[in-house]
PDB file of C-alpha atoms in Angstrom:
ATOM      1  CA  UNK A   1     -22.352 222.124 293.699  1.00 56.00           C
ATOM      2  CA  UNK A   2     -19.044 223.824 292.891  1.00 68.00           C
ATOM      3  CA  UNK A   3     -15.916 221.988 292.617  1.00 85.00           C
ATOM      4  CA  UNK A   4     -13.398 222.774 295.621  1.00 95.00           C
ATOM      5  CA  UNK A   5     -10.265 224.582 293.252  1.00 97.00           C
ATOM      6  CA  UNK A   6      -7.664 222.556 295.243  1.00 98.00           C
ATOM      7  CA  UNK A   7      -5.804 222.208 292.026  1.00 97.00           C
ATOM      8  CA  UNK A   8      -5.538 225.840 291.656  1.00 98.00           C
ATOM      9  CA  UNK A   9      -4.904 226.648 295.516  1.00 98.00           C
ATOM     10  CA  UNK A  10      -1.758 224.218 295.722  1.00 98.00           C
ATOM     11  CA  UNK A  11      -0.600 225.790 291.935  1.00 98.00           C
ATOM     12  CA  UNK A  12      -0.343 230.006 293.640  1.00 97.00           C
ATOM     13  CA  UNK A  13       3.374 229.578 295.141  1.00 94.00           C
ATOM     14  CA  UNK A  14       3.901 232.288 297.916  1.00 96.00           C
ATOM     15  CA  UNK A  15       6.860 233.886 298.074  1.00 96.00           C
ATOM     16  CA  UNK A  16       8.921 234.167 301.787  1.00 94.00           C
ATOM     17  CA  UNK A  17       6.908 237.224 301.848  1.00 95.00           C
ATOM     18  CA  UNK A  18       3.215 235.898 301.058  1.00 98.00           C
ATOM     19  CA  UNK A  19       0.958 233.642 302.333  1.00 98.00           C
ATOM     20  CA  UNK A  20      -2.145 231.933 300.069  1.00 99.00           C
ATOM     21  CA  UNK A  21      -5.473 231.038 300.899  1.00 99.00           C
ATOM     22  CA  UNK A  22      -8.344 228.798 299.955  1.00 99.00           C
ATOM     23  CA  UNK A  23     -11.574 229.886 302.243  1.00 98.00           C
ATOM     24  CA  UNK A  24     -14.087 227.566 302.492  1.00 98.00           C
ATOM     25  CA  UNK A  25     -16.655 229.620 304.955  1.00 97.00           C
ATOM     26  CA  UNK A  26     -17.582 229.616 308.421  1.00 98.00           C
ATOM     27  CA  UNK A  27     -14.062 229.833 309.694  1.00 98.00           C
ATOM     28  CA  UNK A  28     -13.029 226.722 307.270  1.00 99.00           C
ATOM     29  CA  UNK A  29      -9.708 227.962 305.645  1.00 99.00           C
ATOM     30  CA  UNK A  30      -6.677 226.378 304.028  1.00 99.00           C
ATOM     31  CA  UNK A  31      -3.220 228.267 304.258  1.00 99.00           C
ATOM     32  CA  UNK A  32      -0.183 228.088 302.253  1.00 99.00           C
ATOM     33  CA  UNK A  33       2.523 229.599 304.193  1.00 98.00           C
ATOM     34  CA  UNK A  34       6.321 229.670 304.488  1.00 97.00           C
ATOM     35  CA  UNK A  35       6.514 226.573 302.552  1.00 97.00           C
ATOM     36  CA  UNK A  36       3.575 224.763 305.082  1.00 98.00           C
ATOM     37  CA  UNK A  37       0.029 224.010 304.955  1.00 99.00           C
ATOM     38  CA  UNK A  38      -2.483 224.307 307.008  1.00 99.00           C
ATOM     39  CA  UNK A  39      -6.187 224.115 307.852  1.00 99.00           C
ATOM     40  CA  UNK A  40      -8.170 224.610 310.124  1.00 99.00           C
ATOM     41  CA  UNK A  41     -12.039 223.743 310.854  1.00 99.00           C
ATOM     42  CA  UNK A  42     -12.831 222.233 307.688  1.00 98.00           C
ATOM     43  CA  UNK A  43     -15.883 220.660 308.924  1.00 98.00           C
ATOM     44  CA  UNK A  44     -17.287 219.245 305.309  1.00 97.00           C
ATOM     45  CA  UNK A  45     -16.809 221.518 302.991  1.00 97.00           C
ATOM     46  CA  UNK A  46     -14.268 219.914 301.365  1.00 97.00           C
ATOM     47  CA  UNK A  47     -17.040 218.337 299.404  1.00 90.00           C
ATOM     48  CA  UNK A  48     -15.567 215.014 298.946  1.00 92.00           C
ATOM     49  CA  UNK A  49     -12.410 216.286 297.772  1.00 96.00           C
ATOM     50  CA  UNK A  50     -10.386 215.732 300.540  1.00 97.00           C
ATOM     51  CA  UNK A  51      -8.130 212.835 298.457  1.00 96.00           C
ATOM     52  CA  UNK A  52      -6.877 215.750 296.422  1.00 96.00           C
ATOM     53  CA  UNK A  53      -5.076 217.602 299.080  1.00 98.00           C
ATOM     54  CA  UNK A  54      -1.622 217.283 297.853  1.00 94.00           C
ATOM     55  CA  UNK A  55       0.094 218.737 300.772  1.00 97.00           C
ATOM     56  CA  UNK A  56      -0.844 219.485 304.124  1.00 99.00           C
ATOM     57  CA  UNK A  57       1.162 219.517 307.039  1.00 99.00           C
ATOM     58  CA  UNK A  58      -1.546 219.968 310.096  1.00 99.00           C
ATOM     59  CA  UNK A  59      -4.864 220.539 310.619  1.00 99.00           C
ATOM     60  CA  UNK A  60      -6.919 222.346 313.968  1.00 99.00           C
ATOM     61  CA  UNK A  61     -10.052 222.301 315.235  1.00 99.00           C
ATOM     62  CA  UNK A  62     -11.152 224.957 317.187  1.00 98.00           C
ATOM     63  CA  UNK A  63     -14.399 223.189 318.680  1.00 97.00           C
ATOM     64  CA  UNK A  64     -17.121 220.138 317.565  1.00 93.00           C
ATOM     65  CA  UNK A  65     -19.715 222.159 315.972  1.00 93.00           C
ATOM     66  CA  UNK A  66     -21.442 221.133 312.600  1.00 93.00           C
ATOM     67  CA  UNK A  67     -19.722 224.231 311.161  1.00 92.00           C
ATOM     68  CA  UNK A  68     -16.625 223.260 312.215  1.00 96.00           C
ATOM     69  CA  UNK A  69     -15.916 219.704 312.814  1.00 98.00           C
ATOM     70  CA  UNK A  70     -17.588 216.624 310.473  1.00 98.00           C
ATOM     71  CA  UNK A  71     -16.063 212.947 311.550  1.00 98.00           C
ATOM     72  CA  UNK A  72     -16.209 211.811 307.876  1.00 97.00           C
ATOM     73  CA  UNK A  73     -14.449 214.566 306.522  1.00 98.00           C
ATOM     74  CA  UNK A  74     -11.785 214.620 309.203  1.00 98.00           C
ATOM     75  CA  UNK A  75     -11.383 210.446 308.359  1.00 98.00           C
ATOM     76  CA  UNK A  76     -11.001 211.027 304.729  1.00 98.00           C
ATOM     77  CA  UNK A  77      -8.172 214.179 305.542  1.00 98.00           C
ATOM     78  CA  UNK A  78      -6.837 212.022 307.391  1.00 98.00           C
ATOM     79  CA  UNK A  79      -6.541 208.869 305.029  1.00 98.00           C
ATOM     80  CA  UNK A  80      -5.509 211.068 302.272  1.00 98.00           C
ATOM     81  CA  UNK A  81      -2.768 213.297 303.753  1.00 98.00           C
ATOM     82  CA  UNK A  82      -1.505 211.740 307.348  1.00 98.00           C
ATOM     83  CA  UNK A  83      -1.177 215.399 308.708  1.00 99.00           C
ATOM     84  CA  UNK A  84      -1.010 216.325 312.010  1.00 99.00           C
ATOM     85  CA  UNK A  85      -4.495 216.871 314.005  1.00 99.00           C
ATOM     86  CA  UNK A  86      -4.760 219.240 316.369  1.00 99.00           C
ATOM     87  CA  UNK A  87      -8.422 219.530 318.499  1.00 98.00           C
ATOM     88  CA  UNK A  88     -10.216 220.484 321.128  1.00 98.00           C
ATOM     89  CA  UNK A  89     -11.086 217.990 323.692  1.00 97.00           C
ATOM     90  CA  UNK A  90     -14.693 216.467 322.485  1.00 97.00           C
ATOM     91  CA  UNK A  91     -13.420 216.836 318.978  1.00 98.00           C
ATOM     92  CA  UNK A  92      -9.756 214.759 319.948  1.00 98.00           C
ATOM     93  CA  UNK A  93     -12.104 212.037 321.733  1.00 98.00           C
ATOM     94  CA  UNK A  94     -13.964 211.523 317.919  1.00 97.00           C
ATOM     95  CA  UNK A  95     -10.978 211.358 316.567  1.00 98.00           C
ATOM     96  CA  UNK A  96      -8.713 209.384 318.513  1.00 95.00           C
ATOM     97  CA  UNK A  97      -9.987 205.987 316.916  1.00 94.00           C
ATOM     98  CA  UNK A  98      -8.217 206.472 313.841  1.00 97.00           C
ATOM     99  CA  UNK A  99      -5.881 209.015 314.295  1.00 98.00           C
ATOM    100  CA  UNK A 100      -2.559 207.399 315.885  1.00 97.00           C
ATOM    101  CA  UNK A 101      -1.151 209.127 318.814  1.00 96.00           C
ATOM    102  CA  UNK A 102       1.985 210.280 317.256  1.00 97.00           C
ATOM    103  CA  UNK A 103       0.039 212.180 314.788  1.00 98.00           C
ATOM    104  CA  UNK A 104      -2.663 213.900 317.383  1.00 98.00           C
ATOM    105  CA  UNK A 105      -2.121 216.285 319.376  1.00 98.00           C
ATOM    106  CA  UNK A 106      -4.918 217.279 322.510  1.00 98.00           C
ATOM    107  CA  UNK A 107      -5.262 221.561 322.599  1.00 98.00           C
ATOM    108  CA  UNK A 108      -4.108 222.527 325.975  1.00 95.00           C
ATOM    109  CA  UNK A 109      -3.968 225.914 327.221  1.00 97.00           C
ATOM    110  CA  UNK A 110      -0.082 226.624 326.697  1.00 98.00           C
ATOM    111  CA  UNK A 111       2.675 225.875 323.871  1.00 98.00           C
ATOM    112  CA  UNK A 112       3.958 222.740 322.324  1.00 98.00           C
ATOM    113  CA  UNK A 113       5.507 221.417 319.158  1.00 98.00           C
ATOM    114  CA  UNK A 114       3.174 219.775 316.210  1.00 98.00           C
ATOM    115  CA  UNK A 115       6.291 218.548 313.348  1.00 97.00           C
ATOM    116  CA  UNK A 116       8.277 221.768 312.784  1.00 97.00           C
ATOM    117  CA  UNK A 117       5.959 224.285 313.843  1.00 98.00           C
ATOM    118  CA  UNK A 118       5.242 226.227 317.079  1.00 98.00           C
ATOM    119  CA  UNK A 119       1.860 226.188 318.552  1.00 99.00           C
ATOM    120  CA  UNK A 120       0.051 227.857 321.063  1.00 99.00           C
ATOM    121  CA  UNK A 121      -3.470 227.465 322.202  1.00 99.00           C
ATOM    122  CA  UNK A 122      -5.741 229.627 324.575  1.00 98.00           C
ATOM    123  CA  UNK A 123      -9.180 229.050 325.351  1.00 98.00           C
ATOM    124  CA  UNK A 124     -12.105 231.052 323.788  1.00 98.00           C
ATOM    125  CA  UNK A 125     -15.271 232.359 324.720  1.00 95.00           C
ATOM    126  CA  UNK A 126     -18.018 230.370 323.033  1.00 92.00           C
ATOM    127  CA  UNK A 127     -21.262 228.443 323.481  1.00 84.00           C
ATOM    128  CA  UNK A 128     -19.174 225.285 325.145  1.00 86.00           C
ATOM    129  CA  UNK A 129     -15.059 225.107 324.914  1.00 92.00           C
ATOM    130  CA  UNK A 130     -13.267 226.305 322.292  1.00 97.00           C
ATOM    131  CA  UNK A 131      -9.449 226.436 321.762  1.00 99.00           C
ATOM    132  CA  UNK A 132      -7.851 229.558 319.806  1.00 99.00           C
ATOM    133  CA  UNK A 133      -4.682 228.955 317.989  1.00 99.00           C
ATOM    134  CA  UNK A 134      -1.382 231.250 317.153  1.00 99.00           C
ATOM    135  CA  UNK A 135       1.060 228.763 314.723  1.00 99.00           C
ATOM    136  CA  UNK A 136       4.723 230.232 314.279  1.00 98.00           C
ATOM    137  CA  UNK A 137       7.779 229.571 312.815  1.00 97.00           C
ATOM    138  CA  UNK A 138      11.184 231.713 312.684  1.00 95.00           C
ATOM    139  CA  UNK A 139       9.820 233.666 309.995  1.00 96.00           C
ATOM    140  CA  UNK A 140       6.270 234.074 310.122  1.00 98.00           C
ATOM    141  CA  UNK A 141       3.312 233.765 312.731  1.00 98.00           C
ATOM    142  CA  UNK A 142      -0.656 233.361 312.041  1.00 99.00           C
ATOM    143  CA  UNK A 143      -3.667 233.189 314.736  1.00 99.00           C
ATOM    144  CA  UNK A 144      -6.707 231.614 314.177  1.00 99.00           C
ATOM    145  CA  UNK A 145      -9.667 233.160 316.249  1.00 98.00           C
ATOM    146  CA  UNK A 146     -12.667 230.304 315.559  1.00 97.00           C
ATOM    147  CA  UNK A 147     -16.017 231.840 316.127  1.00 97.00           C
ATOM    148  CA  UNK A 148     -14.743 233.083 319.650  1.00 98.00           C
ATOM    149  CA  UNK A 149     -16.004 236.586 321.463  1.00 98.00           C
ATOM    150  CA  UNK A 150     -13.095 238.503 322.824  1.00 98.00           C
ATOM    151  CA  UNK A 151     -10.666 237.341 324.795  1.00 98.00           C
ATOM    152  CA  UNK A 152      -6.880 238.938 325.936  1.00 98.00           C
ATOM    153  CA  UNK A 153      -4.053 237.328 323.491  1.00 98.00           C
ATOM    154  CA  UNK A 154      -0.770 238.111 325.009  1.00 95.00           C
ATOM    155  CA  UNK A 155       0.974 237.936 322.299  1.00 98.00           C
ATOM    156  CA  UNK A 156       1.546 238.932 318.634  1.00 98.00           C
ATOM    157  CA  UNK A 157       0.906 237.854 314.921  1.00 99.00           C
ATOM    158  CA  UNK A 158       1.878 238.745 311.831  1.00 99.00           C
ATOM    159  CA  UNK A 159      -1.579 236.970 310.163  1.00 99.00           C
ATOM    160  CA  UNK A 160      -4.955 237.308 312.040  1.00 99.00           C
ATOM    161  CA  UNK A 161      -8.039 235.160 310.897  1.00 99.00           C
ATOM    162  CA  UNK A 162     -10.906 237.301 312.568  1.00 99.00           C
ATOM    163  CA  UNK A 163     -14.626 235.686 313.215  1.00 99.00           C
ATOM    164  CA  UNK A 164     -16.916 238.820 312.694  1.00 99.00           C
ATOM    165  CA  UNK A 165     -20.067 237.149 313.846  1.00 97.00           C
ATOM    166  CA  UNK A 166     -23.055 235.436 312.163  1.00 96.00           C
ATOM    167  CA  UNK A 167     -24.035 232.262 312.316  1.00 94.00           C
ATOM    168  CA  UNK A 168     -21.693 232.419 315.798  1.00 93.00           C
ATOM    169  CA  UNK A 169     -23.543 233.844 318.859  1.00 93.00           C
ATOM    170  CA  UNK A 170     -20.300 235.023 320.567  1.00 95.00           C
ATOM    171  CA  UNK A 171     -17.775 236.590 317.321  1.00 98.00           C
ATOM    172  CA  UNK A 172     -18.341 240.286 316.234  1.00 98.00           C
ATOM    173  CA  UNK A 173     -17.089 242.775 314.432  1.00 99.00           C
ATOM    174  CA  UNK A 174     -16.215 244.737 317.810  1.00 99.00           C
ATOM    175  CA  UNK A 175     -14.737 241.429 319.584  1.00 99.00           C
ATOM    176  CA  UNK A 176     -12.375 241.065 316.466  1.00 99.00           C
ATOM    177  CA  UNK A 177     -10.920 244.752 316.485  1.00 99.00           C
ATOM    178  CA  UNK A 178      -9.896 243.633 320.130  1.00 99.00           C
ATOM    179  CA  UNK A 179      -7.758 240.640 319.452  1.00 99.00           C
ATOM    180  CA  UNK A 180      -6.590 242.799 316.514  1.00 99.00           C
ATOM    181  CA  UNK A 181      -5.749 245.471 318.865  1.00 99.00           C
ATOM    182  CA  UNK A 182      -3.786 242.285 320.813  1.00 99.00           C
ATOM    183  CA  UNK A 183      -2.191 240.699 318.053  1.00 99.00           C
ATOM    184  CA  UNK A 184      -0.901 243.607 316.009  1.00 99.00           C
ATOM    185  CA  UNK A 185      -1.494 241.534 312.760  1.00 99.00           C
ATOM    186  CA  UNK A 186       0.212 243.205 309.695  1.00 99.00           C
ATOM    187  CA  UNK A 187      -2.665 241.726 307.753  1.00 99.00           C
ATOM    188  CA  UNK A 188      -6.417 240.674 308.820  1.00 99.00           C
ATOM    189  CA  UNK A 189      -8.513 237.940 307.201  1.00 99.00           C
ATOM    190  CA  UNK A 190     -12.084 238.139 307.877  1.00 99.00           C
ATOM    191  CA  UNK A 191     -13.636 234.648 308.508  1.00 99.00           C
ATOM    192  CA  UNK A 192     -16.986 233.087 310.122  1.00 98.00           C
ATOM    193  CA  UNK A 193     -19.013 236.250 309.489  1.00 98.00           C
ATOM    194  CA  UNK A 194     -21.874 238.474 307.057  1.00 98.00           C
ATOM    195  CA  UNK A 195     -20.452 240.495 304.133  1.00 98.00           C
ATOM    196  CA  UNK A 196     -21.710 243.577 306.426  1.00 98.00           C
ATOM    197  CA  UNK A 197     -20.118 242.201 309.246  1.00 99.00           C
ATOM    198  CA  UNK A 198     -17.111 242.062 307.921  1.00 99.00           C
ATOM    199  CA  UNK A 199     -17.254 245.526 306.046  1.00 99.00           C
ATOM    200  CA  UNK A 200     -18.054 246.843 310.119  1.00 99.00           C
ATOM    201  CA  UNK A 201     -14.442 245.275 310.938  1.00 99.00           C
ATOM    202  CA  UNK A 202     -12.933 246.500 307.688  1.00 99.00           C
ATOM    203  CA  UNK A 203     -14.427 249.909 309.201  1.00 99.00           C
ATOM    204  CA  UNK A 204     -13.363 249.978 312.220  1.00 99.00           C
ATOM    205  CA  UNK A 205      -9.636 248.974 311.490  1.00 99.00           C
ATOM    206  CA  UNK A 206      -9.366 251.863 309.359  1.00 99.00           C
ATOM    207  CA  UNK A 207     -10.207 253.959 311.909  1.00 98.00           C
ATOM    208  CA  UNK A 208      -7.886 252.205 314.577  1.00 98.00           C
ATOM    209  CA  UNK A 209      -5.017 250.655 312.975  1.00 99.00           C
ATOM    210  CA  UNK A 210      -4.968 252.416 309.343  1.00 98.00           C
ATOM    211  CA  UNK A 211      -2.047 250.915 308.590  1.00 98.00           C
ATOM    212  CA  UNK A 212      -3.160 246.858 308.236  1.00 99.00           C
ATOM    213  CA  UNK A 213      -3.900 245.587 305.201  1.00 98.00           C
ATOM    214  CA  UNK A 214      -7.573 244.127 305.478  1.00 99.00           C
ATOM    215  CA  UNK A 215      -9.041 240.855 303.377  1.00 99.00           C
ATOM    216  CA  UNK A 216     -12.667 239.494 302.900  1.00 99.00           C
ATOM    217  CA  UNK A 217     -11.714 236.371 300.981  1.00 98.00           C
ATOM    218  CA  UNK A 218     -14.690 235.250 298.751  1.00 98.00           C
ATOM    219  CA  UNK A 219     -15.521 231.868 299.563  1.00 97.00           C
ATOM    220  CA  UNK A 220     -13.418 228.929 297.087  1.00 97.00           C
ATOM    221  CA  UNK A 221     -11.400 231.565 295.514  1.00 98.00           C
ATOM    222  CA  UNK A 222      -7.706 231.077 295.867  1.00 98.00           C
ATOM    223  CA  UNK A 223      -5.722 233.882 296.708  1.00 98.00           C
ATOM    224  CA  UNK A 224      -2.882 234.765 297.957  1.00 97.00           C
ATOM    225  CA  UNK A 225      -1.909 238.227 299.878  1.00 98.00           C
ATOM    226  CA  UNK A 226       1.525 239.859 301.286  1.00 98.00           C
ATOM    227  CA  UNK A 227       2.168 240.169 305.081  1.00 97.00           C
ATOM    228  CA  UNK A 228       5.491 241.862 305.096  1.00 89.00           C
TER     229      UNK A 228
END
């Protein structure tokens, strides 16, 4: 089994400009971005390597699937970093035994404050509850979609992670332009989806908003990619 490159990841510095990315699949992803870092639904595929996370300031869970959420993994995060978690409700009732309450934080449907950054969380349409997240701070702003079907997102982002579909029963290509078509992203990130999937969004963006720059991450490949 391949060795997570967390080394690498935390060595790409982004510029005000840039944000960097370690994808881990499914909708697993770990962002570097305006001097913050952040993941979201690691589930396990951290592969053990969760004590080398040098620097992370929160992490979100959209829901408790197996591709999303694993109580081990979050433990060991947890242990190793002391980040902020953010989760859904059945996931925040797993972890609640060994997170302290000044580090958790319960995803309601509105906007609240996790350290120094903005968040705001709407629900999704999945198979059970799932909670959709848009981070922000003065200078930058990044949603997260999950594995979520369409649903209206009142507001805007300058970073859009975008399910496209399969394993999920409820993301698609088509539900993604939508929320792009919302957010007005200045970039798009493909997550949680097939490589033809994806290439149907990367399609169908060109086609409706030409002008946003469009990334299928390859899965433990650091990266990073300009959003202004």
């Amino acid at each position: 089994m391949a060795k997570v490159p967390l080394d690498e990841f935390y060595g790409i510095v982004p510029s005000e400009n840039e944000l960097s990315i370690l994808y881990l699949g499914y909708s697993g992803i770990l962002v570097g971005i305006g001097g913050k870092y952040i993941l979201f639904d690691p589930a396990d595929m951290l592969r053990g390597a969760e004590e080398s996370l040098k620097k992370l300031d929160v992490v979100l869970y959209t829901h408790g699937h197996y591709d999303h959420f694993h109580l081990d993994s979050a433990k060991s995060i947890f242990k190793a970093t002391k980040a902020f978690f953010v989760a859904e409700k059945s996931v925040y009732e797993e972890i609640r035994e060994f997170i302290p309450d000044e580090r958790r934080f319960l995803a309601k449907v509105g906007e609240f404050r996790v350290g120094e950054l903005n968040v705001k969380a709407v629900e999704g349409l999945h198979v059970g509850r799932i909670m959709l997240y848009r981070l922000s701070s003065d200078t930058w702003s990044l949603f997260h979609g999950g594995d979520s079907d369409y649903v209206p997102l009142r507001f805007e982002a300058d970073v859009a992670l975008l399910p496209t579909g399969k394993p999920s029963p409820t993301a698609s290509p088509e539900a993604a332009l939508k929320m792009a078509l919302d957010l007005k992203p200045k970039v798009v990130i493909a997550i949680h989806g097939s490589d033809s999937q994806h290439k149907t969004l990367q399609k169908l963006l060109s086609e409706k908003m030409p002008e946003v720059k469009f990334l299928a991450p390859e899965k433990m490949v650091p990266t990073k990619i300009a959003f202004k």
